[in-house]
Coordinates of C-alpha atoms in Angstrom, one line a residue:
M1264 CA 4.1 60.5 -64.7
K1265 CA 3.6 60.1 -60.9
S1266 CA 6.1 60.8 -58.2
S1267 CA 8.5 58.1 -57.8
L1268 CA 10.5 59.6 -54.8
K1269 CA 8.2 61.8 -52.7
M1270 CA 4.7 61.9 -51.7
A1271 CA 3.2 61.8 -48.2
L1272 CA -0.7 62.5 -48.6
G1273 CA -3.4 62.5 -45.9
L1274 CA -5.8 61.2 -48.3
A1275 CA -5.7 57.4 -47.8
S1276 CA -6.2 55.4 -44.9
A1277 CA -2.8 53.8 -43.8
I1278 CA -1.9 50.7 -45.9
A1279 CA 0.5 48.3 -44.8
A1280 CA 3.4 47.8 -46.6
S1281 CA 2.4 44.3 -47.5
T1282 CA -1.3 43.7 -47.7
A1283 CA -3.3 40.6 -48.5
V1284 CA -6.9 39.8 -49.4
S1285 CA -6.5 36.7 -47.6
N1286 CA -4.1 35.3 -45.1
A1287 CA -4.3 31.9 -46.6
A1288 CA -1.5 32.1 -49.1
H1289 CA -1.2 29.2 -51.8
A1290 CA 1.0 28.3 -54.8
E1291 CA -1.2 30.4 -57.3
D1292 CA -1.2 33.7 -55.4
L1293 CA -0.1 36.5 -57.3
T1294 CA 1.8 39.5 -55.7
L1295 CA 1.0 43.0 -57.3
C1296 CA 3.4 45.8 -56.4
W1297 CA 2.2 49.3 -56.5
A1298 CA 2.4 52.5 -54.2
A1299 CA 0.5 53.0 -51.1
W1300 CA -2.3 55.7 -51.6
D1301 CA -6.2 55.7 -52.3
P1302 CA -6.2 53.9 -55.6
A1303 CA -4.4 51.0 -54.1
N1304 CA -7.2 50.7 -51.6
A1305 CA -9.6 50.6 -54.7
L1306 CA -7.6 48.2 -56.4
V1307 CA -7.7 45.5 -53.4
E1308 CA -11.4 45.8 -53.3
L1309 CA -11.8 45.4 -57.1
S1310 CA -9.3 42.4 -57.1
K1311 CA -11.5 40.4 -55.1
D1312 CA -13.7 39.7 -57.9
F1313 CA -10.8 38.5 -59.7
T1314 CA -10.2 35.9 -56.9
K1315 CA -13.8 34.7 -56.9
E1316 CA -13.7 34.3 -60.8
T1317 CA -10.4 32.5 -61.0
G1318 CA -9.5 31.1 -57.5
I1319 CA -6.0 32.7 -57.9
G1320 CA -5.3 34.6 -54.5
M1321 CA -3.9 38.3 -54.6
K1322 CA -1.3 39.7 -52.3
F1323 CA -0.2 43.4 -52.4
E1324 CA 3.1 44.9 -51.9
F1325 CA 2.1 48.6 -51.2
V1326 CA 5.2 51.0 -50.6
P1327 CA 5.0 54.8 -49.6
W1328 CA 5.6 57.2 -52.4
T1329 CA 8.9 58.3 -50.6
N1330 CA 10.3 54.8 -51.1
Y1331 CA 8.3 53.6 -54.1
A1332 CA 10.9 54.1 -56.7
D1333 CA 14.1 53.0 -54.8
R1334 CA 12.2 49.9 -53.5
F1335 CA 10.9 48.6 -56.8
L1336 CA 13.5 49.8 -59.1
N1337 CA 15.9 48.0 -57.0
E1338 CA 13.8 44.9 -57.0
L1339 CA 13.6 45.0 -60.8
N1340 CA 17.3 45.7 -61.4
S1341 CA 18.2 42.7 -59.1
H1342 CA 16.0 40.3 -61.1
G1343 CA 13.8 39.9 -57.8
K1344 CA 10.8 37.7 -57.8
L1345 CA 8.9 39.5 -55.4
C1346 CA 6.5 41.2 -57.9
D1347 CA 4.6 39.0 -60.4
L1348 CA 2.7 42.2 -61.5
I1349 CA 3.8 45.8 -61.1
I1350 CA 2.2 49.1 -61.6
G1351 CA 5.2 51.1 -62.7
D1352 CA 5.5 54.9 -63.2
S1353 CA 5.1 55.9 -66.8
Q1354 CA 8.8 57.0 -67.0
W1355 CA 10.0 53.6 -66.2
I1356 CA 8.9 52.1 -69.4
G1357 CA 11.9 52.8 -71.6
G1358 CA 14.3 51.3 -69.0
A1359 CA 12.2 48.4 -68.1
A1360 CA 11.7 47.4 -71.7
E1361 CA 15.3 47.8 -72.7
N1362 CA 16.7 46.0 -69.6
G1363 CA 14.2 43.1 -69.9
H1364 CA 12.2 43.8 -66.7
Y1365 CA 8.8 43.6 -68.2
V1366 CA 7.3 41.0 -70.5
K1367 CA 6.2 42.2 -73.9
L1368 CA 2.7 41.9 -74.3
N1369 CA 1.9 41.9 -78.1
D1370 CA 1.5 38.3 -78.7
F1371 CA -0.7 38.0 -75.6
F1372 CA -2.7 41.0 -76.6
D1373 CA -3.3 39.5 -80.2
K1374 CA -4.1 35.9 -78.7
E1375 CA -6.7 37.7 -76.3
K1376 CA -7.9 40.2 -78.8
I1377 CA -7.0 43.0 -76.6
S1378 CA -6.5 46.1 -78.7
M1379 CA -4.8 49.2 -77.7
D1380 CA -7.3 51.2 -80.0
D1381 CA -9.7 50.5 -77.1
F1382 CA -7.8 52.8 -74.6
V1383 CA -7.2 56.5 -74.7
P1384 CA -4.6 57.2 -77.1
A1385 CA -2.5 59.3 -74.7
T1386 CA -2.4 56.5 -72.0
V1387 CA -1.1 54.0 -74.6
V1388 CA 1.7 56.2 -75.7
G1389 CA 2.5 57.3 -72.1
Y1390 CA 2.2 54.1 -70.2
S1391 CA 2.5 51.0 -72.7
E1392 CA 4.6 51.9 -75.6
W1393 CA 8.4 51.7 -76.1
P1394 CA 9.7 53.0 -78.4
K1395 CA 7.1 55.9 -78.2
N1396 CA 4.8 55.9 -81.2
T1397 CA 5.5 52.2 -82.2
P1398 CA 3.1 49.2 -81.4
N1399 CA 5.4 47.5 -79.1
Y1400 CA 3.6 47.4 -75.9
W1401 CA 5.0 46.4 -72.3
A1402 CA 1.9 47.4 -70.1
L1403 CA -1.7 47.7 -70.2
P1404 CA -3.2 51.3 -69.4
A1405 CA -4.0 51.1 -65.7
M1406 CA -4.4 54.4 -63.8
G1407 CA -4.9 57.4 -65.8
D1408 CA -4.0 60.7 -64.3
V1409 CA -3.2 64.3 -65.3
V1410 CA -2.4 67.4 -63.8
G1411 CA -5.4 69.7 -63.3
W1412 CA -6.8 72.2 -61.0
T1413 CA -9.3 72.6 -58.2
Y1414 CA -10.7 75.8 -57.0
R1415 CA -13.0 77.3 -54.3
K1416 CA -16.2 77.4 -56.2
D1417 CA -17.9 78.9 -52.9
W1418 CA -15.4 81.9 -52.8
F1419 CA -15.6 82.5 -56.5
S1420 CA -19.6 82.6 -56.3
K1421 CA -19.5 85.2 -53.6
P1422 CA -21.6 88.3 -55.2
E1423 CA -19.2 91.0 -53.6
L1424 CA -16.1 89.3 -54.9
Q1425 CA -17.7 88.6 -58.4
K1426 CA -18.5 92.5 -58.4
E1427 CA -15.0 93.7 -57.4
F1428 CA -13.4 91.2 -59.7
K1429 CA -15.6 92.3 -62.8
A1430 CA -14.8 96.0 -62.0
K1431 CA -11.0 95.4 -61.8
Y1432 CA -10.3 92.9 -64.6
G1433 CA -13.5 93.1 -67.0
W1434 CA -14.4 89.7 -66.9
D1435 CA -16.6 87.4 -64.8
L1436 CA -14.6 85.6 -62.0
G1437 CA -14.8 82.0 -62.7
P1438 CA -12.4 79.0 -64.0
P1439 CA -9.5 80.7 -66.1
A1440 CA -9.4 79.8 -69.6
T1441 CA -5.8 81.4 -70.1
F1442 CA -2.8 81.4 -67.9
D1443 CA -3.1 85.1 -67.9
Q1444 CA -6.6 84.8 -66.4
L1445 CA -5.2 82.1 -63.8
K1446 CA -2.7 84.9 -62.6
Q1447 CA -5.2 87.5 -62.4
I1448 CA -7.3 85.4 -60.2
A1449 CA -4.4 84.5 -58.0
E1450 CA -3.5 88.1 -57.6
F1451 CA -7.0 88.9 -56.7
F1452 CA -7.2 86.3 -53.9
Q1453 CA -3.5 86.9 -52.7
K1454 CA -3.6 88.0 -49.1
R1455 CA -7.4 88.7 -49.1
Q1456 CA -9.5 88.2 -46.1
I1457 CA -12.3 85.7 -46.4
D1458 CA -14.5 84.7 -43.5
G1459 CA -12.2 86.2 -41.2
K1460 CA -9.0 84.4 -42.4
T1461 CA -6.1 85.6 -44.7
V1462 CA -6.2 83.4 -48.0
Y1463 CA -3.6 83.2 -50.8
G1464 CA -4.0 82.8 -54.7
A1465 CA -2.7 79.3 -55.6
S1466 CA -0.8 76.2 -54.5
I1467 CA 1.8 75.2 -57.3
Y1468 CA 4.6 72.6 -57.5
T1469 CA 8.0 73.8 -56.2
E1470 CA 9.3 70.6 -54.7
R1471 CA 13.1 70.1 -55.3
G1472 CA 13.9 66.6 -54.1
S1473 CA 12.1 64.4 -56.5
E1474 CA 10.1 65.6 -59.6
G1475 CA 7.6 68.2 -58.1
I1476 CA 9.0 71.5 -59.8
T1477 CA 9.5 69.7 -63.0
M1478 CA 5.7 68.5 -63.1
G1479 CA 4.6 72.0 -62.3
A1480 CA 6.8 74.0 -64.6
M1481 CA 6.3 71.7 -67.4
D1482 CA 2.5 71.8 -66.9
V1483 CA 2.8 75.5 -67.8
L1484 CA 5.7 75.3 -70.3
Y1485 CA 3.9 73.0 -72.8
S1486 CA 1.1 75.6 -73.2
Y1487 CA 3.6 78.2 -73.8
G1488 CA 5.3 76.2 -76.6
F1489 CA 8.0 74.3 -75.1
Q1490 CA 9.2 71.2 -77.0
Y1491 CA 11.6 68.6 -75.7
E1492 CA 13.3 68.1 -79.2
N1493 CA 13.3 69.0 -82.9
P1494 CA 10.2 66.9 -84.2
K1495 CA 12.3 66.3 -87.1
K1496 CA 15.6 65.4 -85.4
P1497 CA 15.6 63.4 -82.2
Y1498 CA 17.6 64.6 -79.4
E1499 CA 18.3 68.1 -81.1
M1500 CA 17.2 70.3 -78.2
E1501 CA 18.7 73.7 -79.0
G1502 CA 16.2 76.3 -79.9
F1503 CA 13.1 74.0 -78.7
V1504 CA 14.1 73.5 -74.9
N1505 CA 15.4 77.0 -74.8
S1506 CA 13.1 78.7 -77.2
E1507 CA 11.7 82.3 -76.8
K1508 CA 8.4 80.7 -75.9
S1509 CA 9.8 78.4 -73.4
V1510 CA 11.6 81.3 -71.7
K1511 CA 8.6 83.3 -71.4
G1512 CA 6.5 80.2 -70.0
L1513 CA 9.4 79.7 -67.3
E1514 CA 9.3 83.3 -66.4
F1515 CA 5.4 83.1 -65.9
Y1516 CA 5.9 80.2 -63.7
K1517 CA 8.3 82.2 -61.4
A1518 CA 5.9 85.2 -61.4
L1519 CA 3.2 83.1 -60.4
Y1520 CA 5.5 81.8 -57.6
D1521 CA 6.6 85.0 -56.4
C1522 CA 3.2 86.8 -56.5
C1523 CA 0.6 84.4 -55.4
T1524 CA 1.8 81.3 -53.3
P1525 CA 1.1 80.9 -49.6
P1526 CA 4.0 81.2 -47.1
G1527 CA 6.2 78.2 -46.7
A1528 CA 5.7 77.2 -50.3
S1529 CA 9.2 76.8 -51.5
N1530 CA 9.0 72.7 -51.3
S1531 CA 5.6 72.0 -52.1
Y1532 CA 4.3 68.9 -53.9
M1533 CA 1.1 66.8 -54.1
G1534 CA 0.8 66.3 -50.2
E1535 CA 1.6 69.9 -49.4
G1536 CA -0.9 71.1 -52.1
V1537 CA -3.6 69.0 -50.7
D1538 CA -3.1 70.4 -47.3
A1539 CA -3.1 74.1 -48.4
F1540 CA -6.4 73.6 -50.2
K1541 CA -8.1 71.3 -47.6
S1542 CA -6.9 73.8 -44.7
G1543 CA -8.7 76.6 -46.7
Q1544 CA -5.2 78.6 -47.4
V1545 CA -5.6 79.0 -51.4
A1546 CA -8.2 79.8 -54.0
M1547 CA -6.8 77.4 -56.4
H1548 CA -4.5 74.2 -56.3
M1549 CA -2.5 72.5 -58.9
N1550 CA -2.4 68.7 -58.6
F1551 CA -2.9 65.4 -60.1
A1552 CA -6.5 64.2 -60.6
F1553 CA -6.0 61.3 -58.4
T1554 CA -6.4 63.7 -55.4
W1555 CA -9.8 64.7 -56.7
P1556 CA -12.0 62.1 -55.3
G1557 CA -10.8 62.7 -51.7
L1558 CA -11.0 66.4 -52.0
Q1559 CA -14.6 65.9 -53.3
K1560 CA -15.5 64.0 -50.1
D1561 CA -13.9 66.3 -47.7
E1562 CA -16.2 67.8 -45.4
N1563 CA -14.7 71.4 -45.2
V1564 CA -13.8 72.1 -49.0
G1565 CA -15.6 69.3 -50.9
G1566 CA -19.1 68.9 -52.1
D1567 CA -20.6 72.1 -53.5
K1568 CA -17.5 74.2 -52.4
I1569 CA -14.9 72.8 -54.9
G1570 CA -14.7 73.0 -58.7
Y1571 CA -12.5 71.7 -61.0
F1572 CA -10.7 73.0 -64.4
V1573 CA -8.5 71.9 -67.1
N1574 CA -4.8 73.4 -67.3
P1575 CA -5.2 76.8 -69.0
K1576 CA -4.2 77.8 -72.5
G1577 CA -1.0 79.7 -73.2
P1578 CA -0.6 83.0 -75.0
D1579 CA -0.9 81.5 -78.5
G1580 CA -3.8 79.2 -77.8
D1581 CA -1.8 76.1 -77.1
Q1582 CA -3.3 73.8 -74.4
F1583 CA -1.5 71.1 -72.8
A1584 CA -1.4 69.0 -69.4
Q1585 CA 1.2 67.1 -67.7
L1586 CA 0.7 63.4 -67.9
G1587 CA 0.5 61.4 -64.8
G1588 CA -0.6 57.8 -64.2
Q1589 CA 0.7 54.2 -64.8
G1590 CA 0.3 50.9 -66.8
I1591 CA 0.5 47.6 -65.3
S1592 CA 2.9 45.0 -66.3
V1593 CA 4.0 41.5 -65.9
V1594 CA 7.4 41.2 -64.3
S1595 CA 9.8 39.0 -66.6
Y1596 CA 11.3 37.4 -63.3
S1597 CA 8.1 36.1 -62.0
D1598 CA 7.5 32.4 -62.2
K1599 CA 3.6 32.9 -62.6
H1600 CA 3.5 34.6 -66.0
E1601 CA 0.3 32.5 -67.0
S1602 CA -1.6 33.3 -63.9
A1603 CA -0.4 37.1 -64.1
L1604 CA -1.5 37.3 -67.6
K1605 CA -5.0 36.2 -66.6
Y1606 CA -5.1 39.4 -64.3
I1607 CA -4.2 41.6 -67.2
K1608 CA -6.9 40.0 -69.2
W1609 CA -9.4 40.3 -66.6
F1610 CA -8.5 43.9 -65.9
A1611 CA -8.9 44.7 -69.3
N1612 CA -12.5 43.9 -69.3
K1613 CA -15.0 46.8 -69.7
D1614 CA -17.2 45.8 -66.7
V1615 CA -14.1 45.6 -64.4
Q1616 CA -12.9 48.8 -65.9
A1617 CA -16.5 50.5 -65.1
K1618 CA -16.2 49.2 -61.5
W1619 CA -12.7 50.4 -61.4
W1620 CA -13.9 54.2 -61.8
S1621 CA -16.7 53.7 -59.6
L1622 CA -14.4 52.6 -56.7
G1623 CA -12.0 55.6 -57.3
G1624 CA -9.6 54.3 -59.9
Y1625 CA -9.2 56.1 -63.2
S1626 CA -10.0 53.9 -65.9
C1627 CA -8.2 54.4 -69.4
L1628 CA -10.6 52.5 -71.5
N1629 CA -12.5 54.2 -74.1
A1630 CA -15.8 52.3 -73.5
V1631 CA -15.8 53.7 -70.0
V1632 CA -14.6 57.2 -70.3
K1633 CA -16.7 57.8 -73.8
D1634 CA -19.8 56.6 -72.3
P1635 CA -22.3 59.3 -72.5
K1636 CA -23.1 58.8 -68.8
F1637 CA -19.4 59.4 -67.8
P1638 CA -19.3 63.1 -67.5
A1639 CA -22.1 63.2 -65.0
S1640 CA -20.9 60.2 -63.2
Q1641 CA -18.6 62.4 -60.9
P1642 CA -18.3 66.2 -60.6
Y1643 CA -14.7 65.9 -61.6
A1644 CA -15.2 63.5 -64.5
Q1645 CA -15.4 66.2 -67.3
A1646 CA -12.2 67.8 -66.2
F1647 CA -10.5 64.6 -66.2
L1648 CA -11.9 63.6 -69.6
D1649 CA -10.9 66.9 -71.0
S1650 CA -7.5 67.0 -69.4
M1651 CA -6.6 63.5 -70.7
A1652 CA -7.2 64.7 -74.3
I1653 CA -4.4 67.4 -73.9
V1654 CA -1.5 65.5 -72.3
K1655 CA 2.1 65.7 -72.8
D1656 CA 4.8 63.7 -70.7
F1657 CA 8.4 63.9 -69.7
W1658 CA 11.2 62.0 -70.9
A1659 CA 10.6 58.1 -70.6
E1660 CA 14.1 57.3 -71.6
P1661 CA 16.1 54.8 -69.9
S1662 CA 18.1 57.6 -68.5
Y1663 CA 15.1 59.6 -67.3
A1664 CA 16.5 60.0 -63.8
P1665 CA 19.6 62.2 -64.6
L1666 CA 17.2 64.0 -67.0
L1667 CA 14.8 64.7 -64.3
Q1668 CA 17.5 65.6 -61.8
A1669 CA 18.9 68.3 -64.2
S1670 CA 15.3 69.9 -64.6
Q1671 CA 14.6 69.6 -60.8
K1672 CA 18.0 71.7 -60.0
R1673 CA 17.6 74.2 -63.1
F1674 CA 14.1 74.9 -62.3
H1675 CA 14.2 75.2 -58.6
D1676 CA 17.4 77.4 -58.8
Y1677 CA 15.6 79.8 -60.9
V1678 CA 12.1 79.8 -59.8
V1679 CA 12.3 79.4 -56.0
A1680 CA 16.0 80.6 -55.3
G1681 CA 16.0 83.3 -57.8
Q1682 CA 19.4 82.3 -59.3
G1683 CA 19.9 83.7 -62.9
S1684 CA 17.4 84.0 -65.6
A1685 CA 14.9 81.8 -67.3
K1686 CA 17.1 81.8 -70.3
D1687 CA 20.1 80.8 -68.1
A1688 CA 18.0 77.9 -66.7
L1689 CA 16.8 76.6 -70.0
D1690 CA 20.1 76.9 -71.5
G1691 CA 21.7 75.1 -68.7
L1692 CA 19.0 72.3 -69.1
V1693 CA 19.9 71.9 -72.8
K1694 CA 23.6 71.3 -71.8
D1695 CA 22.7 69.0 -69.0
W1696 CA 20.3 67.0 -71.2
T1697 CA 22.8 66.9 -74.0
Q1698 CA 25.4 65.3 -71.8
V1699 CA 23.1 62.7 -70.7
F1700 CA 22.4 61.7 -74.3
Q1701 CA 25.8 61.9 -75.3
D1702 CA 26.8 59.6 -72.4
D1703 CA 24.1 57.2 -73.7
G1704 CA 25.6 57.3 -77.3
K1705 CA 22.3 58.7 -78.7
M1706 CA 24.0 62.2 -79.7

């Protein structure tokens, strides 16, 4: 799941809302719709090969994340013909399938011998399937992503800090294996003076307006034992969403926010997190993996100064991470299905996927990510690979929007505003989500 409503990162060079590989449009041009961010730049470059091979021109409608969901969901709901191909958020898949926005790809995959077994399983479930865990495919996994962590490797390696940390906590300062260790590190760095500057423990997601605090809180709650529903009875949430383990997870998230975040962190998401890390404010930084290539290249905090680690384990050893990323779909209202499907076939090719990774995209193809050379291909490759093996995702129901709005309010009111208890927040969330599913006729 990637933000559908709010993001303003200073990572990408500016992309115009409408970008074309060539100014010479012709009848066979395809328009691909996505968000305006670094991976979109990489896709423009990659797609030049498709045009060379097929003669089909590519145009791109790239919209800033702040307007992404509104713009393209309105386009789909109005049966517009702007987009022939769309890279839509993972949580759109249920609504897009049930409302007929996307072309079902099963027959095409069978004809072209494109097997979903060739892709990372979590990305197939997250980006392609509806209903979940059924062989009904509405997208090809396109951009893998997951919430992970960066840290100031140069600070962690300072001998005087290592000595002080070991004396205080009894273990060697390094990437945390558990959330308890993460909090100890955050407390250790909070308001510490490093190189003459006051620094802070961690940047985490707290944003209220779109999905930020949900993505951050869930990233912790999963590893504490949170479940969306009874595995044996769909939509039965009492005792699962608000379990004792879930309560402890949400209490931890608030404690981390209270103790160890920088000033002004009450409405922080991806862009704010990147800014906090790049400016040297924080020792650790929660964010989606798509930010890592840009941070690795940063002159001030990248290179040998940055390290990456997987979302830590919870108290009972459970370890999960919030899924991000998207699949690529053919829009049912397009008049160019044949050409759009050619693009899907081309994009699924191993050589194309390998180049996609080399340009800064995140391939979901097993042949790429399971290549023995993959872990050494980038400093963050192993952390990405390990993270994608433990992902979970938010509801992908057609009514995901009110489900998300409810969690945003409940989590922010408790974690940031300090209203009520974690149990109150989760009990309220059960009520909110139950109402949504009752309105949908699913309960």
